[in-house]
mmCIF file of N, CA and C in Angstrom:
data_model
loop_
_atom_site.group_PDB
_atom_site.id
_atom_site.type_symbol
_atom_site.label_atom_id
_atom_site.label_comp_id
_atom_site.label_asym_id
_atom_site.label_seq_id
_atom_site.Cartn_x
_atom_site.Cartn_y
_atom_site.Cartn_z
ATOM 1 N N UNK A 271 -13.527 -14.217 17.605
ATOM 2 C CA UNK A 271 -13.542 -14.508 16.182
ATOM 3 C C UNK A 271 -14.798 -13.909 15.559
ATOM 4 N N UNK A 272 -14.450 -13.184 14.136
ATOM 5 C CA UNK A 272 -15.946 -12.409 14.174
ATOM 6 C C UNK A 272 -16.588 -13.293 13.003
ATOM 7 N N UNK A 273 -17.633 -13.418 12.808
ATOM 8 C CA UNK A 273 -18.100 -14.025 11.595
ATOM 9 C C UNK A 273 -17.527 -13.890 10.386
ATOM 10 N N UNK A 274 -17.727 -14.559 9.106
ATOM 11 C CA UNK A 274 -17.023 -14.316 7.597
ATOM 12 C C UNK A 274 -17.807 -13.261 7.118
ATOM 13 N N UNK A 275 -18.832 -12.784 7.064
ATOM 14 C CA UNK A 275 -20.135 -11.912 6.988
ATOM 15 C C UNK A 275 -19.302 -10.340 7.269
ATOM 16 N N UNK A 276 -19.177 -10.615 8.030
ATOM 17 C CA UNK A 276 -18.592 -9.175 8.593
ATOM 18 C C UNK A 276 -16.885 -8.778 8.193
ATOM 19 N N UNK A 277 -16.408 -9.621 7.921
ATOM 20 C CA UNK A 277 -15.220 -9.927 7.512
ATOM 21 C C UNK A 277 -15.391 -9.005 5.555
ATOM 22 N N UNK A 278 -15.984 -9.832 5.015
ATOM 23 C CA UNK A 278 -16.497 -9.763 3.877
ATOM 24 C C UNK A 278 -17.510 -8.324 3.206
ATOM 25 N N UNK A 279 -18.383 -7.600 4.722
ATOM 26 C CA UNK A 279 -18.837 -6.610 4.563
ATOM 27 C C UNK A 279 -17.305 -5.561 4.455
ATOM 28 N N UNK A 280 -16.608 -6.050 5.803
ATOM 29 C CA UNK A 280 -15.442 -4.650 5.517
ATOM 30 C C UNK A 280 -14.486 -4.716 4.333
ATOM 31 N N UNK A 281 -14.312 -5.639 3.869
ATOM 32 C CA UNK A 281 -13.807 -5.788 2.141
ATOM 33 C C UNK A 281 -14.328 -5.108 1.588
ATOM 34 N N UNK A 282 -15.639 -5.141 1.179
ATOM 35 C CA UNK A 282 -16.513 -4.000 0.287
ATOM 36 C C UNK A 282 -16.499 -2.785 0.593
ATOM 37 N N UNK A 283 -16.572 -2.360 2.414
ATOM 38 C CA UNK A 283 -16.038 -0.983 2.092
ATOM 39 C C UNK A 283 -14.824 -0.509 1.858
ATOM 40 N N UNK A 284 -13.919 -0.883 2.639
ATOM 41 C CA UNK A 284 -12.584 -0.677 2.026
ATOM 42 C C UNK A 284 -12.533 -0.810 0.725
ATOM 43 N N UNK A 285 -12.807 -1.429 0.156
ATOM 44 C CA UNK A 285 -12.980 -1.047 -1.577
ATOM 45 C C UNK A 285 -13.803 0.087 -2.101
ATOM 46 N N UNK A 286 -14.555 0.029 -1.461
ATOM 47 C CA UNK A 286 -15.414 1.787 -2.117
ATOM 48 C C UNK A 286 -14.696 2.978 -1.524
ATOM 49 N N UNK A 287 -13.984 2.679 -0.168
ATOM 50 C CA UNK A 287 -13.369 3.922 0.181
ATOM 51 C C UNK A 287 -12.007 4.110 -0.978
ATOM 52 N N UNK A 288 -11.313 3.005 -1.139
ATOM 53 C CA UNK A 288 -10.054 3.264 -2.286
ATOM 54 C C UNK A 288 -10.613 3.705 -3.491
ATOM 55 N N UNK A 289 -12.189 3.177 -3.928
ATOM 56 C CA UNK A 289 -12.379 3.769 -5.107
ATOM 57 C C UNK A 289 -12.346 5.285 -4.814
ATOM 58 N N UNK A 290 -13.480 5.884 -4.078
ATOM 59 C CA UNK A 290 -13.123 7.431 -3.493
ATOM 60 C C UNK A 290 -12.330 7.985 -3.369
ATOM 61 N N UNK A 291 -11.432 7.158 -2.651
ATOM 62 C CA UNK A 291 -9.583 8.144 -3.016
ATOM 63 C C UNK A 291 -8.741 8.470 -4.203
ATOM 64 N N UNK A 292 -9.287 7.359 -4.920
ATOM 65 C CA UNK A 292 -8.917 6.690 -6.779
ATOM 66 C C UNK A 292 -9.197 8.442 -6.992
ATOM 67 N N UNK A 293 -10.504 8.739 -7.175
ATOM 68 C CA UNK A 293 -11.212 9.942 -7.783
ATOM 69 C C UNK A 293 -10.576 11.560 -7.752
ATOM 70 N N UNK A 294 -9.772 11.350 -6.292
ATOM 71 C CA UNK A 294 -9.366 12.387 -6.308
ATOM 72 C C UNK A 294 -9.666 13.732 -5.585
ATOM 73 N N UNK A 295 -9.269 14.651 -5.184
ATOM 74 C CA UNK A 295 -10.355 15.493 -4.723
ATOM 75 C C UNK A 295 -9.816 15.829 -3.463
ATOM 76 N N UNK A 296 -10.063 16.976 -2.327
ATOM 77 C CA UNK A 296 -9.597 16.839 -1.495
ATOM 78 C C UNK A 296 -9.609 15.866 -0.116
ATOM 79 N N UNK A 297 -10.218 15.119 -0.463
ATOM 80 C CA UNK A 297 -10.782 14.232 1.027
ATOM 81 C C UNK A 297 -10.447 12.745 0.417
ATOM 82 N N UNK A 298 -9.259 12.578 -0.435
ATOM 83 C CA UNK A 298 -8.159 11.363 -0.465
ATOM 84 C C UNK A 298 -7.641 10.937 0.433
ATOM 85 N N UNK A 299 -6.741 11.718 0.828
ATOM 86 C CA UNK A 299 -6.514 11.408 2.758
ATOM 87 C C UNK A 299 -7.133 11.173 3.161
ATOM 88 N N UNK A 300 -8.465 11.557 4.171
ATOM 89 C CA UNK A 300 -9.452 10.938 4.551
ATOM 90 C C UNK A 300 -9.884 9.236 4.369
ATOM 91 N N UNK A 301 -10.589 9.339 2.898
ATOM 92 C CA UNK A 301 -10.878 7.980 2.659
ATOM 93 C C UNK A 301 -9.704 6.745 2.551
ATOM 94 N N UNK A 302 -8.197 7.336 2.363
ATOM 95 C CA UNK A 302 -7.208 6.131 2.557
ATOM 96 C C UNK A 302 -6.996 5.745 3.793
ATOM 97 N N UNK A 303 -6.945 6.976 4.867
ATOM 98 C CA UNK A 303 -6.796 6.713 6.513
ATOM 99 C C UNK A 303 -8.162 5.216 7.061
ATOM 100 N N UNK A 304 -9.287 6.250 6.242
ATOM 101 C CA UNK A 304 -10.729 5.552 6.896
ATOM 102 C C UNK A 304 -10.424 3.690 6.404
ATOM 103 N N UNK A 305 -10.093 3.594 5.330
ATOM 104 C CA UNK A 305 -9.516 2.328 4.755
ATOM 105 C C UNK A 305 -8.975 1.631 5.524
ATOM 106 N N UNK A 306 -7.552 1.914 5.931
ATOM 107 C CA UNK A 306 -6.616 1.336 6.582
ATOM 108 C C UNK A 306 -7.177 1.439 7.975
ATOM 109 N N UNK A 307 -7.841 2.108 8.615
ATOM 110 C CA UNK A 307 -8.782 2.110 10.536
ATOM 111 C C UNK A 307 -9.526 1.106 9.711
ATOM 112 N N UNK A 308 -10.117 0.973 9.026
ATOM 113 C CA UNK A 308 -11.293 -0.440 8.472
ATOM 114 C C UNK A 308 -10.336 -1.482 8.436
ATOM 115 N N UNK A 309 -8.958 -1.737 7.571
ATOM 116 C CA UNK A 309 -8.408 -2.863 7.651
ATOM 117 C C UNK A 309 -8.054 -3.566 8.929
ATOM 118 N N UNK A 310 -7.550 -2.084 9.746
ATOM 119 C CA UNK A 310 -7.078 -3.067 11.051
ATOM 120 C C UNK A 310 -7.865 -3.516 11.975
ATOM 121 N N UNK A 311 -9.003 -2.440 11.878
ATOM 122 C CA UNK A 311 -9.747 -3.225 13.113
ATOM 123 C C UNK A 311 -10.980 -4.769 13.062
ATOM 124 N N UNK A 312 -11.045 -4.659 11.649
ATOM 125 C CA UNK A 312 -11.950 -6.107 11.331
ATOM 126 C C UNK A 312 -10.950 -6.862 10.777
ATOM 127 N N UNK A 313 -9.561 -6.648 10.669
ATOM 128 C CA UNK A 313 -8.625 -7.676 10.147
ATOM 129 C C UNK A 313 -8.918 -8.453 8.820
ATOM 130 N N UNK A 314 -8.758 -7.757 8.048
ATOM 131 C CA UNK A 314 -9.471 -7.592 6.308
ATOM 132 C C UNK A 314 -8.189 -6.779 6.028
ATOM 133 N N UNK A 315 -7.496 -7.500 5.414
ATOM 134 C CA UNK A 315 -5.997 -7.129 4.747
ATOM 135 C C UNK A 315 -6.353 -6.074 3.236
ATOM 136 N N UNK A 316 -5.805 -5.339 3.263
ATOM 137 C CA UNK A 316 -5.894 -4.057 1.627
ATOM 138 C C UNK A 316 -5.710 -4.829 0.905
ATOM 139 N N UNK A 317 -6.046 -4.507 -0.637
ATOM 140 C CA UNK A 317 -5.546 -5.488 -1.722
ATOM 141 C C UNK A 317 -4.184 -4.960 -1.884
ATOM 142 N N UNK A 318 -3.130 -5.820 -2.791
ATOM 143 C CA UNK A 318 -2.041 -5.273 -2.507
ATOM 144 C C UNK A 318 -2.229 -4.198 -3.740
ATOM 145 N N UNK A 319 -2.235 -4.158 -4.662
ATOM 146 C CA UNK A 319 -2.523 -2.201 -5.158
ATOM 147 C C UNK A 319 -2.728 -1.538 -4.130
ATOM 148 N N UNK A 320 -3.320 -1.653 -3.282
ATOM 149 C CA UNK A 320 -3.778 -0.478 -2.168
ATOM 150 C C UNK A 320 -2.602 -0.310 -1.507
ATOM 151 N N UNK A 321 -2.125 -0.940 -0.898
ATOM 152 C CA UNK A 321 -0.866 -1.057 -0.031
ATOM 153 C C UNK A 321 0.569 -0.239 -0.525
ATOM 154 N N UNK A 322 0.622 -0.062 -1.673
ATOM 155 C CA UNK A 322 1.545 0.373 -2.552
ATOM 156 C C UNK A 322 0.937 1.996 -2.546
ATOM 157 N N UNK A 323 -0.187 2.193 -2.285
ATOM 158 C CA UNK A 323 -0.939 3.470 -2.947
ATOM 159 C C UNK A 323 -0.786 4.504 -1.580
ATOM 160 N N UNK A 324 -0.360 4.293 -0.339
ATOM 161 C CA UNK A 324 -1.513 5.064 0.947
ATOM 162 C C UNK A 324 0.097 4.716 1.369
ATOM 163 N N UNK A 325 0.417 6.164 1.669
ATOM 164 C CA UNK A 325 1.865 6.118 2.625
ATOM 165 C C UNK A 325 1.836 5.975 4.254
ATOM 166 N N UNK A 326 2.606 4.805 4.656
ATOM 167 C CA UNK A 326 2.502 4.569 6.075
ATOM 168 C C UNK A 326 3.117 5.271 6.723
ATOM 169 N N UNK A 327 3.938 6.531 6.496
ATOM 170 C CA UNK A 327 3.974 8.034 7.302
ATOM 171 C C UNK A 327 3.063 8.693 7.680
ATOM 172 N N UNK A 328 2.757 9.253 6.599
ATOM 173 C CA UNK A 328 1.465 10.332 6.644
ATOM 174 C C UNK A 328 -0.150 10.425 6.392
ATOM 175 N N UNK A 329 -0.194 8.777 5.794
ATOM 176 C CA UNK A 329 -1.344 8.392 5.778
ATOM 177 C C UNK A 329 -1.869 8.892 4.068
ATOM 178 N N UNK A 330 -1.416 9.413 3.291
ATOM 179 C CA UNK A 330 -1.736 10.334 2.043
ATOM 180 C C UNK A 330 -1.935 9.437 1.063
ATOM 181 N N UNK A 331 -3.010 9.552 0.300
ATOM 182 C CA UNK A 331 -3.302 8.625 -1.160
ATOM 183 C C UNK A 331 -2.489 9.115 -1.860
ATOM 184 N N UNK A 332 -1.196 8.276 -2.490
ATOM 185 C CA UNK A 332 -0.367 8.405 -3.683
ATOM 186 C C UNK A 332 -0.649 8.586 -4.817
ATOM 187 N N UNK A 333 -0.463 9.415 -5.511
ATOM 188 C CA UNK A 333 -0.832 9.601 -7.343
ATOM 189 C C UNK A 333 0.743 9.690 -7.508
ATOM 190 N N UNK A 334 0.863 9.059 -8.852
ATOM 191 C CA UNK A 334 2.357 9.206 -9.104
ATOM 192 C C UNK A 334 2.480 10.566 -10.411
ATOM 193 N N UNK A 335 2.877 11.617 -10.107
ATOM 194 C CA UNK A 335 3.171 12.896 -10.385
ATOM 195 C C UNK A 335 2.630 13.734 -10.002
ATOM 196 N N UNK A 336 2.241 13.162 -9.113
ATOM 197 C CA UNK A 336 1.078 14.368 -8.291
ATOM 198 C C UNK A 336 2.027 14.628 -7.173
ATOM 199 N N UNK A 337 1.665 13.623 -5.792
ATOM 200 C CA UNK A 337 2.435 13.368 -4.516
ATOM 201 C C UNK A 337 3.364 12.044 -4.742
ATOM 202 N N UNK A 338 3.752 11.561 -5.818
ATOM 203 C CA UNK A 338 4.890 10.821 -5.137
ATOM 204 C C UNK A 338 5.867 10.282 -6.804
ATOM 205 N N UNK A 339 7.071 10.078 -6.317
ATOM 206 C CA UNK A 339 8.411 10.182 -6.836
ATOM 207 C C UNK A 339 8.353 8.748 -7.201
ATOM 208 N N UNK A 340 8.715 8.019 -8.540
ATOM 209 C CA UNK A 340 9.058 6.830 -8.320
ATOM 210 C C UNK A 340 10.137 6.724 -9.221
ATOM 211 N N UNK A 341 11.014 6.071 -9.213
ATOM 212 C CA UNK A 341 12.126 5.767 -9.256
ATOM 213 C C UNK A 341 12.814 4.255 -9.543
ATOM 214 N N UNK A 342 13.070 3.951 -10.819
ATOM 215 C CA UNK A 342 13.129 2.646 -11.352
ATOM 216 C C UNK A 342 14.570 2.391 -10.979
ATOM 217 N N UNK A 343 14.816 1.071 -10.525
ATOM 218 C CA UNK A 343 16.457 0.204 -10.474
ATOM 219 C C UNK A 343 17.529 0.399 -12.160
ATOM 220 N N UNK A 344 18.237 0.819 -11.365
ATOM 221 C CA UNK A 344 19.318 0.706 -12.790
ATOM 222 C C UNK A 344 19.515 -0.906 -12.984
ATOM 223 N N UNK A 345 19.924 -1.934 -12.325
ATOM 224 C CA UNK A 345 20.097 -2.987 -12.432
ATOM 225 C C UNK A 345 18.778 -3.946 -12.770
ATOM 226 N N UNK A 346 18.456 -4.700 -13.312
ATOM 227 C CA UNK A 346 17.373 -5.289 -13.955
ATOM 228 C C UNK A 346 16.861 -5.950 -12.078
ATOM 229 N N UNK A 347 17.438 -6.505 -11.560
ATOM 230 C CA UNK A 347 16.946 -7.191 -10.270
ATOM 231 C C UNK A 347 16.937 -6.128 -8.634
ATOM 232 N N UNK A 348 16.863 -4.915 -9.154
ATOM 233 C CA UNK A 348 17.035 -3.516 -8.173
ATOM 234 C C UNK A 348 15.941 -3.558 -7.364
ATOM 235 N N UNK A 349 15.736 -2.743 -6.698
ATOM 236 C CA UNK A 349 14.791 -1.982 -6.067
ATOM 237 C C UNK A 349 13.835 -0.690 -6.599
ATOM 238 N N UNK A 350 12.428 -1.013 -6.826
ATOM 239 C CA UNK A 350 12.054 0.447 -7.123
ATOM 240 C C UNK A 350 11.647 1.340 -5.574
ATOM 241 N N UNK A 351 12.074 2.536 -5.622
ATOM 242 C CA UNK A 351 12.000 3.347 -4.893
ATOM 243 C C UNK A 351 11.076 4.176 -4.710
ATOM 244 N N UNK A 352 9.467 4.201 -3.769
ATOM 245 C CA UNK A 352 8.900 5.566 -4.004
ATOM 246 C C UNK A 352 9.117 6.599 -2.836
ATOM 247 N N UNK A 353 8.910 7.655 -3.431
ATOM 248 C CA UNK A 353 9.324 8.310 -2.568
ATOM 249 C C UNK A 353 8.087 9.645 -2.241
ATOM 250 N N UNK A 354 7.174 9.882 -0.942
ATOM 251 C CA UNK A 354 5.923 10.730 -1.140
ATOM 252 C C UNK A 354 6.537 12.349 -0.824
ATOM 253 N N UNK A 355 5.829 12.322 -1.551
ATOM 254 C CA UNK A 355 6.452 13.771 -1.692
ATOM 255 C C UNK A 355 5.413 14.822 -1.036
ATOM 256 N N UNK A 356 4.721 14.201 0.297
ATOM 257 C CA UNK A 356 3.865 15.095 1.282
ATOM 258 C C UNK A 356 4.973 15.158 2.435
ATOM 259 N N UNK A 357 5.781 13.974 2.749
ATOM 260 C CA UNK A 357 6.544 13.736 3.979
ATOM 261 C C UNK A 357 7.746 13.536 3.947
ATOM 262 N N UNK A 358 8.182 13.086 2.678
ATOM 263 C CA UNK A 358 9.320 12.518 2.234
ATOM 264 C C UNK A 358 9.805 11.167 2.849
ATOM 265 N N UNK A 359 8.773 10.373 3.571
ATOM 266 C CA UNK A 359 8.820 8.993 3.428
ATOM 267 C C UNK A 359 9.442 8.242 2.151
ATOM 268 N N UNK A 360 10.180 7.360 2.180
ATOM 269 C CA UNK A 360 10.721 6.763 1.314
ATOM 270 C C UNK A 360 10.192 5.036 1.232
ATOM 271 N N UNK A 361 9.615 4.436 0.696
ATOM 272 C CA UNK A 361 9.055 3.176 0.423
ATOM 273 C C UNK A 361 9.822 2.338 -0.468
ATOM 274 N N UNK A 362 10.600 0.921 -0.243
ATOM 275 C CA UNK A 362 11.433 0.473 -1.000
ATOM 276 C C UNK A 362 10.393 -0.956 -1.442
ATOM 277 N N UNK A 363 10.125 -1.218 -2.864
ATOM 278 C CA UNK A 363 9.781 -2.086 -3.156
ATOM 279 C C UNK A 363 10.256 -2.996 -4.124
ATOM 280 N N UNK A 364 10.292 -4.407 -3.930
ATOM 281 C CA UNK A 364 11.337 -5.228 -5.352
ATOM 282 C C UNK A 364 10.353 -5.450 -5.995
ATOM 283 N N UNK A 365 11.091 -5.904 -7.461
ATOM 284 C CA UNK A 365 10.734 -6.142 -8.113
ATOM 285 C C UNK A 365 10.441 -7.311 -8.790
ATOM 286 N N UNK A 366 10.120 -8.227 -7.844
ATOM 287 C CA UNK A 366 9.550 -9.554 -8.136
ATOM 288 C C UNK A 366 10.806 -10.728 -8.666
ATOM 289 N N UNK A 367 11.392 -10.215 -8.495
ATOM 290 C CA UNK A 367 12.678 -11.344 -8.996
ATOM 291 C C UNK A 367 13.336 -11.931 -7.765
ATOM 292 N N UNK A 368 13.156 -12.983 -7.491
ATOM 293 C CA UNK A 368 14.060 -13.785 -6.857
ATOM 294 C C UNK A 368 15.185 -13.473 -6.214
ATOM 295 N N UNK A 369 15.440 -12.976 -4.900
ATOM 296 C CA UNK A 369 17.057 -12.571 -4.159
ATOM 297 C C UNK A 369 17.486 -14.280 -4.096
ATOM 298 N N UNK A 370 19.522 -14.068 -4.473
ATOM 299 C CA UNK A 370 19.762 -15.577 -3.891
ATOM 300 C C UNK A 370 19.755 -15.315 -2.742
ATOM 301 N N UNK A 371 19.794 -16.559 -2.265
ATOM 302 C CA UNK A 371 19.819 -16.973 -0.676
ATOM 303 C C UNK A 371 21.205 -16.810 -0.548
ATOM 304 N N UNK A 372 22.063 -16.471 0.812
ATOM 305 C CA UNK A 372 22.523 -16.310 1.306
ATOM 306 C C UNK A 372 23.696 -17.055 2.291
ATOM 307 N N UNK A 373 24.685 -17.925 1.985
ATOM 308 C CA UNK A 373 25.008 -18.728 3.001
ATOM 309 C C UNK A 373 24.378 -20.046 3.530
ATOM 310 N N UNK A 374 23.395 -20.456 2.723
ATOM 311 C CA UNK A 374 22.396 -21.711 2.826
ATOM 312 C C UNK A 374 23.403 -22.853 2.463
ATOM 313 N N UNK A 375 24.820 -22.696 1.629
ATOM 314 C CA UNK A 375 25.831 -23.962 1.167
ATOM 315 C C UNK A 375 26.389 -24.388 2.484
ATOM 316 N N UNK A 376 26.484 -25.477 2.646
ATOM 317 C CA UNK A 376 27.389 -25.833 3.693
ATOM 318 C C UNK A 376 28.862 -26.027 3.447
ATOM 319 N N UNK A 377 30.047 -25.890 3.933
ATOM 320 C CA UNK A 377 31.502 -25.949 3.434
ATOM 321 C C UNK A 377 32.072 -27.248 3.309
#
């Protein structure tokens, strides 16, 4: 178990490395990879913006019209779709609305 100290230091960098990737430039990749090797190994979860941003294919910081495709639900309770356009990984994310449950009635 590692201290909260250290826990709390790798938060802060992982946040300065996403700001660095934010900026742009060629060494985005880099600082999103270095991020995510920081999240896993001190177990310091991304904020979720981040998580949405850094493709778990190829590792690539997402800009949307730059490297990646997004793609809104025709149906109000859909799926948005991104799609990176370094690998062609496809990322399915909802949209916050409530799925019903499933077979939970009894007969």
């Amino acid at each position: 178990m590692r201290p909260s100290w250290v826990k709390k230091a790798a938060q802060e960098m992982i946040r300065k490395l996403l700001g660095l990737a934010e900026e742009g430039g060629p060494k985005s990749r880099r600082y999103a990879s270095l991020a995510r090797k920081r999240s896993k190994k001190y177990k310091a979860p991304l904020p979720p913006h981040a998580k949405k941003r850094i493709c778990k294919k190829c590792g690539a910081f997402l800009v949307p019209g730059k490297n990646l495709r997004v793609r809104k639900p025709r149906r109000p309770k859909g799926v948005i779709t991104y799609t990176c356009l370094e690998c062609g990984h496809k990322m399915r994310h909802g949209t916050g609305e409530k799925l019903k449950k499933r077979g939970t009635q009894k007969a």
